[in-house]
Amino acid sequence: MRKVVLITGASSGIGLALCNRLLAEDEELHLCLACRNLSKAGAVRDALLASHPSAEVSIVQMDVSSLRSVVQGAKEVKRKFQRLDYLYLNAGIMPNPQLNFKAFFFGIFSRNVVHVFSTAEGLLTQSDKVTADGFQEVFETNLFGHFILIRELEPLLCHSDSSSQLIWTSSRNAKKSNFSLEDIQHSKGLEPYSSSKYATDLLNVALNRNFNQKARLVSEIQKLTIKGLYSSVICPGVVLTNLTYGILPPFVWTLLLPLIWLIRFFANAFTLTPYNGAEALVWLFHQKPESLNPLTKYLSFTTGFGTNYVKGQKTGPWALLRDFSDLFWVALTLSCLCQHMDIDEDTAEKFYQTLLELEKSVRITMEKSDHPS
Ligand SMILES: NC(=O)c1ccc[n+]([C@@H]2O[C@H](COP(=O)([O-])OP(=O)(O)OC[C@H]3O[C@@H](n4cnc5c(N)ncnc54)[C@H](OP(=O)(O)O)[C@@H]3O)[C@@H](O)[C@H]2O)c1
């Protein structure tokens, strides 16, 4: 039976590169492209089928910044498939990014210069807006729309014969100080992107706790063979896509490329191409999810000579030291221990419960507007 892989944001950038790379590894997959723009998605499907004729590629229309569209799209997915093996939660936005010039110049002269520029930490602010559903757009697109998608697709993801994997495209830009349980949508702050990616990391931890750990317990007690739903997060590195072209125009990136290639000998986070950025997404495709650490973020790296590799970023600083084995990275790590994922499981669980509450109230509102009394 063909494995079924659903990918959001498959129409460009890292999502599109992922589609090509997965089919290059396994032509027998069925890829389902969840995209908001049907004509773009159609062109992608035609190109994928032209280079991988024995693959199956289908399209589902879905705008993750609209909950009705997500629910509608999920219904179509449930009509088409009995089960999903992989769900890549990749669509994302960073609207109207503004460079913080003060932080930029401080960054150049700071001892954390490589870290600052490879994570954009503190360098970028964004102006967010409110969607038709009444949510902050970055929160709804990058996180909440995807959360509702998972909830809708649970019957296809949690099946008894084998496990399924959720794989999120998060970011090194996820920063604890930009997230607050009191303002989960980051409506009062200037870094909604960083907040939404930290929220993604938290949700990832909570999903593992609620799906595979609890599922294992239930199966032990009831002697059932319930397999878990596993969740992982990755960061693709700095990749030149429509998202990064919103920060600086393509010609500026082209001018900077020689410098970036040079920096890449020291900081492998500048993966640059969508193909390289997709490395951790493809790597996870091959892993047994039971063997993964739910508290680890998997990072794509590209060396100065263009070789791709993946490394895990764990929650504790000592784990981090083990990860970055060469001396340069150890020195860098010591100078910026803030690089670790910095997640605590209690906050993750509280956040998950808050999302469930929010989901409940959203569903009541949608129900009322569908059936006004
Ligand atoms: N580029 C980087 O350096 C970088 C670094 C860290 C993390 N990331 C993450 O990587 C992921 C992919 O981004 P990218 O760099 O490949 O950027 P991209 O080329 O702009 O791709 C973004 C994808 O998301 C889709 N999308 C955006 N809003 C959507 C919505 N409301 N509903 C459905 N689809 C929507 C886009 O669809 P359309 O084609 O219709 O616009 C596109 O397919 C994002 O989650 C981003 O945060 C990127």
Tab-separated table of C-alpha atoms and ligand atoms in Angstrom:
chain	number	residue	atom	x	y	z
A	1	MET	CA	0.000	0.000	0.000
A	2	ARG	CA	1.280	3.472	-0.895
A	3	LYS	CA	2.283	5.680	2.012
A	4	VAL	CA	0.282	8.898	2.133
A	5	VAL	CA	2.074	12.173	2.888
A	6	LEU	CA	0.151	15.432	3.318
A	7	ILE	CA	2.155	18.664	3.054
A	8	THR	CA	0.917	22.194	3.777
A	9	GLY	CA	2.688	25.024	1.964
A	10	ALA	CA	3.782	22.690	-0.829
A	11	SER	CA	3.447	25.336	-3.549
A	12	SER	CA	6.835	27.013	-3.091
A	13	GLY	CA	10.114	27.195	-1.182
A	14	ILE	CA	10.957	24.472	1.311
A	15	GLY	CA	7.604	22.660	0.931
A	16	LEU	CA	8.080	22.344	-2.823
A	17	ALA	CA	11.682	21.141	-2.410
A	18	LEU	CA	10.435	18.595	0.126
A	19	CYS	CA	7.915	17.198	-2.406
A	20	ASN	CA	10.671	16.730	-4.991
A	21	ARG	CA	13.067	15.179	-2.522
A	22	LEU	CA	10.503	12.738	-1.096
A	23	LEU	CA	9.521	11.518	-4.551
A	24	ALA	CA	13.190	11.185	-5.505
A	25	GLU	CA	13.549	8.837	-2.490
A	26	ASP	CA	10.305	6.925	-2.986
A	27	GLU	CA	8.332	7.246	-6.230
A	28	GLU	CA	5.575	5.062	-4.824
A	29	LEU	CA	4.355	7.701	-2.369
A	30	HIS	CA	1.037	9.425	-2.591
A	31	LEU	CA	1.662	13.129	-1.973
A	32	CYS	CA	-1.306	15.273	-1.080
A	33	LEU	CA	-0.582	18.980	-1.542
A	34	ALA	CA	-2.629	21.164	0.833
A	35	CYS	CA	-2.437	24.619	-0.764
A	36	ARG	CA	-4.527	27.779	-0.739
A	37	ASN	CA	-3.869	28.601	-4.397
A	38	LEU	CA	-5.221	25.888	-6.706
A	39	SER	CA	-3.569	27.104	-9.895
A	40	LYS	CA	-0.131	27.172	-8.241
A	41	ALA	CA	-0.785	23.731	-6.758
A	42	GLY	CA	-1.871	22.404	-10.175
A	43	ALA	CA	1.377	23.569	-11.771
A	44	VAL	CA	3.364	21.917	-8.946
A	45	ARG	CA	1.453	18.643	-9.349
A	46	ASP	CA	2.066	18.606	-13.131
A	47	ALA	CA	5.795	19.243	-12.654
A	48	LEU	CA	6.082	16.548	-9.964
A	49	LEU	CA	4.271	13.977	-12.090
A	50	ALA	CA	6.387	14.859	-15.126
A	51	SER	CA	9.575	14.010	-13.216
A	52	HIS	CA	8.080	11.148	-11.150
A	53	PRO	CA	5.486	9.450	-13.393
A	54	SER	CA	4.787	6.505	-11.089
A	55	ALA	CA	3.957	8.722	-8.116
A	56	GLU	CA	0.457	9.773	-7.121
A	57	VAL	CA	-0.096	13.447	-6.391
A	58	SER	CA	-3.392	14.992	-5.340
A	59	ILE	CA	-4.434	18.468	-4.271
A	60	VAL	CA	-6.630	19.728	-1.462
A	61	GLN	CA	-7.508	23.385	-1.221
A	62	MET	CA	-6.702	24.759	2.191
A	63	ASP	CA	-5.997	28.212	3.553
A	64	VAL	CA	-4.560	27.659	7.021
A	65	SER	CA	-5.420	31.227	8.026
A	66	SER	CA	-9.133	30.379	7.709
A	67	LEU	CA	-10.588	27.747	10.050
A	68	ARG	CA	-13.540	27.050	7.748
A	69	SER	CA	-11.134	26.366	4.908
A	70	VAL	CA	-9.114	24.034	7.158
A	71	VAL	CA	-12.221	22.108	8.237
A	72	GLN	CA	-13.452	21.918	4.639
A	73	GLY	CA	-10.026	20.785	3.387
A	74	ALA	CA	-9.780	18.178	6.153
A	75	LYS	CA	-13.199	16.801	5.128
A	76	GLU	CA	-11.893	16.322	1.613
A	77	VAL	CA	-8.766	14.591	2.944
A	78	LYS	CA	-10.994	12.236	4.980
A	79	ARG	CA	-13.044	11.493	1.866
A	80	LYS	CA	-9.906	10.652	-0.136
A	81	PHE	CA	-7.875	8.645	2.393
A	82	GLN	CA	-8.343	6.019	5.085
A	83	ARG	CA	-5.081	6.957	6.788
A	84	LEU	CA	-2.164	9.388	6.706
A	85	ASP	CA	1.403	8.281	7.348
A	86	TYR	CA	3.055	11.707	7.453
A	87	LEU	CA	1.628	15.177	7.961
A	88	TYR	CA	4.130	17.963	7.237
A	89	LEU	CA	2.955	21.205	8.876
A	90	ASN	CA	5.063	23.548	6.820
A	91	ALA	CA	2.996	26.528	5.572
A	92	GLY	CA	4.110	29.711	7.275
A	93	ILE	CA	4.349	33.466	6.976
A	94	MET	CA	6.458	36.314	8.275
A	95	PRO	CA	4.456	39.355	7.111
A	96	ASN	CA	6.002	42.815	6.684
A	97	PRO	CA	9.346	42.073	8.322
A	98	GLN	CA	11.292	45.151	9.401
A	99	LEU	CA	15.002	45.086	10.125
A	100	ASN	CA	15.809	46.451	13.589
A	101	PHE	CA	18.864	48.554	12.595
A	102	LYS	CA	19.969	49.107	16.183
A	103	ALA	CA	19.988	45.356	16.875
A	104	PHE	CA	21.659	44.800	13.484
A	105	PHE	CA	24.645	47.063	14.310
A	106	PHE	CA	24.917	45.762	17.883
A	107	GLY	CA	24.783	42.246	16.376
A	108	ILE	CA	27.688	42.917	14.005
A	109	PHE	CA	29.942	43.919	16.896
A	110	SER	CA	28.698	41.372	19.422
A	111	ARG	CA	30.604	38.191	20.270
A	112	ASN	CA	27.436	36.281	19.310
A	113	VAL	CA	27.544	37.660	15.782
A	114	VAL	CA	27.200	34.284	14.044
A	115	HIS	CA	24.341	33.228	16.292
A	116	VAL	CA	22.530	36.555	15.821
A	117	PHE	CA	22.688	36.386	12.032
A	118	SER	CA	21.906	32.708	11.655
A	119	THR	CA	18.817	32.908	13.908
A	120	ALA	CA	17.788	36.548	13.204
A	121	GLU	CA	17.196	36.720	16.946
A	122	GLY	CA	16.074	40.240	17.876
A	123	LEU	CA	16.808	41.483	14.339
A	124	LEU	CA	13.337	41.326	12.862
A	125	THR	CA	10.000	42.774	13.867
A	126	GLN	CA	6.749	42.214	11.978
A	127	SER	CA	3.436	44.010	11.752
A	128	ASP	CA	0.664	41.497	12.180
A	129	LYS	CA	-3.048	41.861	11.407
A	130	VAL	CA	-6.322	40.265	12.449
A	131	THR	CA	-7.909	37.606	10.183
A	132	ALA	CA	-11.596	37.231	9.304
A	133	ASP	CA	-11.754	34.621	12.120
A	134	GLY	CA	-10.627	37.277	14.592
A	135	PHE	CA	-7.137	35.847	15.274
A	136	GLN	CA	-3.702	37.349	14.803
A	137	GLU	CA	-2.711	36.261	11.297
A	138	VAL	CA	0.731	34.885	12.159
A	139	PHE	CA	-0.641	32.844	15.067
A	140	GLU	CA	-3.503	31.425	13.012
A	141	THR	CA	-1.399	30.648	9.915
A	142	ASN	CA	1.720	29.275	11.540
A	143	LEU	CA	0.089	27.484	14.456
A	144	PHE	CA	-3.648	27.474	15.168
A	145	GLY	CA	-4.866	26.567	11.664
A	146	HIS	CA	-2.453	23.631	11.741
A	147	PHE	CA	-3.622	22.644	15.232
A	148	ILE	CA	-7.241	22.488	13.999
A	149	LEU	CA	-6.055	20.477	10.990
A	150	ILE	CA	-4.464	17.890	13.292
A	151	ARG	CA	-7.624	17.735	15.419
A	152	GLU	CA	-9.746	17.206	12.301
A	153	LEU	CA	-7.439	14.523	10.936
A	154	GLU	CA	-6.996	12.588	14.188
A	155	PRO	CA	-9.049	9.615	12.913
A	156	LEU	CA	-6.642	9.234	9.989
A	157	LEU	CA	-3.515	9.745	12.073
A	158	CYS	CA	-4.179	7.588	15.121
A	159	HIS	CA	-4.598	4.091	13.773
A	160	SER	CA	-3.825	0.767	15.307
A	161	ASP	CA	-1.536	-0.892	12.739
A	162	SER	CA	1.330	1.615	12.691
A	163	SER	CA	2.396	5.029	13.892
A	164	SER	CA	2.019	8.372	12.075
A	165	GLN	CA	4.349	11.345	12.119
A	166	LEU	CA	3.616	15.047	12.409
A	167	ILE	CA	6.591	17.098	11.239
A	168	TRP	CA	6.568	20.852	11.847
A	169	THR	CA	8.738	23.425	10.097
A	170	SER	CA	9.695	25.554	13.072
A	171	SER	CA	12.663	27.934	13.254
A	172	ARG	CA	15.847	28.751	15.125
A	173	ASN	CA	14.127	32.120	15.586
A	174	ALA	CA	11.718	30.585	18.171
A	175	LYS	CA	12.495	32.410	21.395
A	176	LYS	CA	10.984	31.832	24.817
A	177	SER	CA	11.062	35.524	25.750
A	178	ASN	CA	8.785	36.324	22.797
A	179	PHE	CA	6.071	33.941	23.987
A	180	SER	CA	3.634	34.372	26.832
A	181	LEU	CA	0.802	32.129	28.003
A	182	GLU	CA	-1.125	35.347	28.770
A	183	ASP	CA	-0.852	36.503	25.142
A	184	ILE	CA	-0.467	33.325	23.080
A	185	GLN	CA	-1.242	35.205	19.845
A	186	HIS	CA	1.443	37.804	20.565
A	187	SER	CA	-1.068	40.583	19.888
A	188	LYS	CA	0.874	43.023	22.056
A	189	GLY	CA	4.389	42.319	20.812
A	190	LEU	CA	6.538	43.028	17.789
A	191	GLU	CA	7.873	39.522	17.074
A	192	PRO	CA	4.793	37.397	16.286
A	193	TYR	CA	6.845	35.093	14.041
A	194	SER	CA	9.265	34.152	16.809
A	195	SER	CA	6.330	33.730	19.206
A	196	SER	CA	4.442	31.466	16.773
A	197	LYS	CA	7.515	29.277	16.265
A	198	TYR	CA	8.128	28.982	20.018
A	199	ALA	CA	4.435	28.066	20.327
A	200	THR	CA	5.049	25.391	17.667
A	201	ASP	CA	7.893	23.933	19.736
A	202	LEU	CA	5.663	23.880	22.827
A	203	LEU	CA	2.787	22.237	20.982
A	204	ASN	CA	5.161	19.631	19.588
A	205	VAL	CA	6.180	18.613	23.123
A	206	ALA	CA	2.549	18.549	24.327
A	207	LEU	CA	1.374	16.478	21.343
A	208	ASN	CA	3.985	13.826	22.063
A	209	ARG	CA	2.977	13.767	25.702
A	210	ASN	CA	-0.728	13.461	24.933
A	211	PHE	CA	-0.575	11.115	22.001
A	212	ASN	CA	2.291	8.694	22.191
A	213	GLN	CA	3.033	8.628	25.932
A	214	LYS	CA	-0.631	8.363	26.985
A	215	ALA	CA	-1.395	6.016	24.110
A	216	ARG	CA	1.367	3.684	25.287
A	217	LEU	CA	-0.071	3.699	28.815
A	218	VAL	CA	-3.584	2.946	27.577
A	219	SER	CA	-2.332	0.123	25.397
A	220	GLU	CA	-0.413	-1.383	28.304
A	221	ILE	CA	-3.408	-1.215	30.632
A	222	GLN	CA	-5.936	-2.440	28.101
A	223	LYS	CA	-3.509	-4.754	26.310
A	224	LEU	CA	-4.417	-3.062	23.056
A	225	THR	CA	-2.009	-2.413	20.232
A	226	ILE	CA	-2.572	1.321	19.961
A	227	LYS	CA	0.307	2.930	18.094
A	228	GLY	CA	1.183	6.504	18.766
A	229	LEU	CA	1.077	9.708	16.854
A	230	TYR	CA	4.553	11.226	16.987
A	231	SER	CA	5.456	14.854	16.511
A	232	SER	CA	8.805	16.471	15.622
A	233	VAL	CA	10.054	19.977	14.897
A	234	ILE	CA	12.777	21.071	12.536
A	235	CYS	CA	14.496	24.272	11.492
A	236	PRO	CA	15.584	24.466	7.828
A	237	GLY	CA	18.281	27.104	8.482
A	238	VAL	CA	18.437	30.349	6.540
A	239	VAL	CA	16.909	29.573	3.140
A	240	LEU	CA	16.358	31.931	0.221
A	241	THR	CA	12.606	31.714	-0.437
A	242	ASN	CA	9.678	34.108	-0.802
A	243	LEU	CA	9.741	34.404	2.980
A	244	THR	CA	13.336	35.648	3.165
A	245	TYR	CA	12.832	37.811	0.043
A	246	GLY	CA	10.311	39.696	2.180
A	247	ILE	CA	13.176	40.632	4.531
A	248	LEU	CA	15.654	41.764	1.859
A	249	PRO	CA	14.991	41.889	-1.901
A	250	PRO	CA	16.556	39.115	-4.028
A	251	PHE	CA	19.247	41.392	-5.502
A	252	VAL	CA	20.532	42.281	-2.003
A	253	TRP	CA	20.722	38.574	-1.136
A	254	THR	CA	22.635	38.029	-4.400
A	255	LEU	CA	25.112	40.766	-3.422
A	256	LEU	CA	25.510	39.197	0.029
A	257	LEU	CA	26.011	35.653	-1.283
A	258	PRO	CA	29.852	35.694	-1.499
A	259	LEU	CA	30.008	36.845	2.131
A	260	ILE	CA	27.438	34.243	3.211
A	261	TRP	CA	29.336	31.447	1.435
A	262	LEU	CA	32.424	32.520	3.354
A	263	ILE	CA	30.533	32.629	6.668
A	264	ARG	CA	29.181	29.164	5.905
A	265	PHE	CA	32.624	27.719	6.623
A	266	PHE	CA	32.003	28.728	10.256
A	267	ALA	CA	28.209	28.781	10.563
A	268	ASN	CA	26.540	25.896	8.800
A	269	ALA	CA	23.032	27.265	9.441
A	270	PHE	CA	23.105	29.177	6.121
A	271	THR	CA	21.628	26.330	4.125
A	272	LEU	CA	20.508	28.820	1.438
A	273	THR	CA	18.665	26.560	-1.031
A	274	PRO	CA	15.232	25.027	-0.374
A	275	TYR	CA	16.769	21.634	-1.265
A	276	ASN	CA	19.351	21.986	1.537
A	277	GLY	CA	16.798	23.460	3.947
A	278	ALA	CA	14.558	20.413	3.485
A	279	GLU	CA	17.358	18.103	4.757
A	280	ALA	CA	15.928	17.665	8.285
A	281	LEU	CA	12.399	17.144	6.895
A	282	VAL	CA	13.649	14.341	4.646
A	283	TRP	CA	15.838	12.885	7.403
A	284	LEU	CA	12.817	12.605	9.713
A	285	PHE	CA	10.902	10.802	6.974
A	286	HIS	CA	13.376	7.922	7.354
A	287	GLN	CA	13.474	7.776	11.153
A	288	LYS	CA	11.565	5.404	13.386
A	289	PRO	CA	9.507	7.955	15.339
A	290	GLU	CA	9.792	5.853	18.517
A	291	SER	CA	13.546	6.499	18.455
A	292	LEU	CA	13.237	10.306	18.384
A	293	ASN	CA	13.537	12.557	21.394
A	294	PRO	CA	10.381	14.705	21.678
A	295	LEU	CA	12.425	17.460	23.313
A	296	THR	CA	14.787	17.804	20.370
A	297	LYS	CA	14.575	20.177	17.432
A	298	TYR	CA	16.221	18.785	14.296
A	299	LEU	CA	18.266	21.351	12.406
A	300	SER	CA	19.347	21.355	8.758
A	301	PHE	CA	22.972	22.383	8.201
A	302	THR	CA	25.129	22.868	5.103
A	303	THR	CA	28.920	22.978	5.317
A	304	GLY	CA	31.186	25.415	3.476
A	305	PHE	CA	31.754	22.637	0.919
A	306	GLY	CA	28.015	22.206	0.374
A	307	THR	CA	27.456	18.955	2.307
A	308	ASN	CA	24.138	18.678	4.114
A	309	TYR	CA	23.660	17.162	7.541
A	310	VAL	CA	21.184	17.159	10.431
A	311	LYS	CA	21.799	17.688	14.125
A	312	GLY	CA	19.504	17.690	17.113
A	313	GLN	CA	19.167	20.693	19.399
A	314	LYS	CA	18.126	19.338	22.792
A	315	THR	CA	16.581	21.169	25.703
A	316	GLY	CA	19.581	21.298	28.004
A	317	PRO	CA	22.900	23.095	27.552
A	318	TRP	CA	25.023	19.985	28.248
A	319	ALA	CA	23.169	18.057	25.594
A	320	LEU	CA	23.953	20.919	23.284
A	321	LEU	CA	27.656	20.677	24.021
A	322	ARG	CA	27.517	17.015	23.067
A	323	ASP	CA	25.811	17.928	19.804
A	324	PHE	CA	28.202	20.567	18.593
A	325	SER	CA	31.323	18.559	18.649
A	326	ASP	CA	33.878	20.739	16.954
A	327	LEU	CA	35.739	23.383	18.882
A	328	PHE	CA	34.280	26.325	17.087
A	329	TRP	CA	30.773	25.278	17.965
A	330	VAL	CA	31.709	24.556	21.565
A	331	ALA	CA	33.117	28.072	21.904
A	332	LEU	CA	30.082	29.535	20.250
A	333	THR	CA	27.768	27.459	22.388
A	334	LEU	CA	29.473	28.565	25.579
A	335	SER	CA	29.043	32.162	24.519
A	336	CYS	CA	25.341	31.756	23.814
A	337	LEU	CA	23.705	28.989	25.785
A	338	CYS	CA	20.424	30.640	24.891
A	339	GLN	CA	20.496	28.500	21.725
A	340	HIS	CA	18.882	25.482	23.374
A	341	MET	CA	15.197	24.814	22.809
A	342	ASP	CA	14.293	26.064	26.276
A	343	ILE	CA	10.980	24.248	26.664
A	344	ASP	CA	9.420	23.191	29.915
A	345	GLU	CA	6.814	20.467	29.775
A	346	ASP	CA	4.388	22.132	32.199
A	347	THR	CA	4.162	25.247	30.035
A	348	ALA	CA	3.704	22.996	27.000
A	349	GLU	CA	0.796	21.206	28.675
A	350	LYS	CA	-0.835	24.475	29.815
A	351	PHE	CA	-0.510	25.840	26.299
A	352	TYR	CA	-2.084	22.684	24.870
A	353	GLN	CA	-5.036	22.970	27.255
A	354	THR	CA	-5.430	26.656	26.267
A	355	LEU	CA	-5.545	25.658	22.597
A	356	LEU	CA	-8.198	23.011	23.341
A	357	GLU	CA	-10.310	25.654	25.116
A	358	LEU	CA	-9.869	28.041	22.212
A	359	GLU	CA	-10.862	25.294	19.783
A	360	LYS	CA	-14.020	24.612	21.800
A	361	SER	CA	-15.101	28.248	21.721
A	362	VAL	CA	-14.277	28.582	18.013
A	363	ARG	CA	-16.357	25.518	17.176
A	364	ILE	CA	-19.322	26.901	19.160
A	365	THR	CA	-19.034	30.212	17.265
A	366	MET	CA	-18.818	28.418	13.900
A	367	GLU	CA	-21.783	26.210	14.775
A	368	LYS	CA	-23.856	29.241	15.794
A	369	SER	CA	-23.104	31.121	12.604
A	370	ASP	CA	-23.869	28.008	10.498
A	371	HIS	CA	-27.198	27.390	12.271
A	372	PRO	CA	-28.499	30.709	13.599
A	373	SER	CA	-31.577	30.065	15.753
B	1	LIG	N1	13.140	30.511	4.603
B	1	LIG	C1	13.732	30.427	5.787
B	1	LIG	O1	14.878	30.889	5.974
B	1	LIG	C2	13.024	29.765	6.922
B	1	LIG	C3	13.710	29.643	8.136
B	1	LIG	C4	13.066	29.009	9.204
B	1	LIG	C5	11.788	28.520	9.042
B	1	LIG	N2	11.139	28.675	7.847
B	1	LIG	C6	9.759	28.117	7.743
B	1	LIG	O2	9.689	27.312	6.589
B	1	LIG	C7	8.313	27.206	6.196
B	1	LIG	C8	8.219	27.351	4.689
B	1	LIG	O3	8.606	28.681	4.347
B	1	LIG	P1	9.460	29.046	3.056
B	1	LIG	O4	10.722	29.644	3.522
B	1	LIG	O5	9.508	27.898	2.117
B	1	LIG	O6	8.595	30.250	2.478
B	1	LIG	P2	7.674	30.360	1.184
B	1	LIG	O7	8.423	30.055	-0.044
B	1	LIG	O8	7.012	31.696	1.334
B	1	LIG	O9	6.594	29.205	1.399
B	1	LIG	C9	5.545	29.338	2.290
B	1	LIG	C10	4.477	28.343	1.902
B	1	LIG	O10	3.393	28.478	2.839
B	1	LIG	C11	2.196	28.687	2.098
B	1	LIG	N3	1.248	29.498	2.849
B	1	LIG	C12	1.450	30.716	3.420
B	1	LIG	N4	0.314	31.131	4.000
B	1	LIG	C13	-0.618	30.173	3.787
B	1	LIG	C14	-1.977	30.023	4.120
B	1	LIG	N5	-2.650	30.971	4.788
B	1	LIG	N6	-2.621	28.889	3.766
B	1	LIG	C15	-1.980	27.928	3.072
B	1	LIG	N7	-0.689	28.009	2.706
B	1	LIG	C16	-0.026	29.117	3.056
B	1	LIG	C17	2.649	29.412	0.834
B	1	LIG	O11	1.623	29.304	-0.132
B	1	LIG	P3	1.531	30.327	-1.388
B	1	LIG	O12	2.457	29.767	-2.425
B	1	LIG	O13	0.104	30.272	-1.771
B	1	LIG	O14	1.967	31.673	-0.887
B	1	LIG	C18	3.904	28.640	0.505
B	1	LIG	O15	3.596	27.417	-0.121
B	1	LIG	C19	7.564	28.270	6.994
B	1	LIG	O16	6.873	27.662	8.052
B	1	LIG	C20	8.670	29.152	7.535
B	1	LIG	O17	8.314	29.785	8.735
B	1	LIG	C21	11.730	29.273	6.783
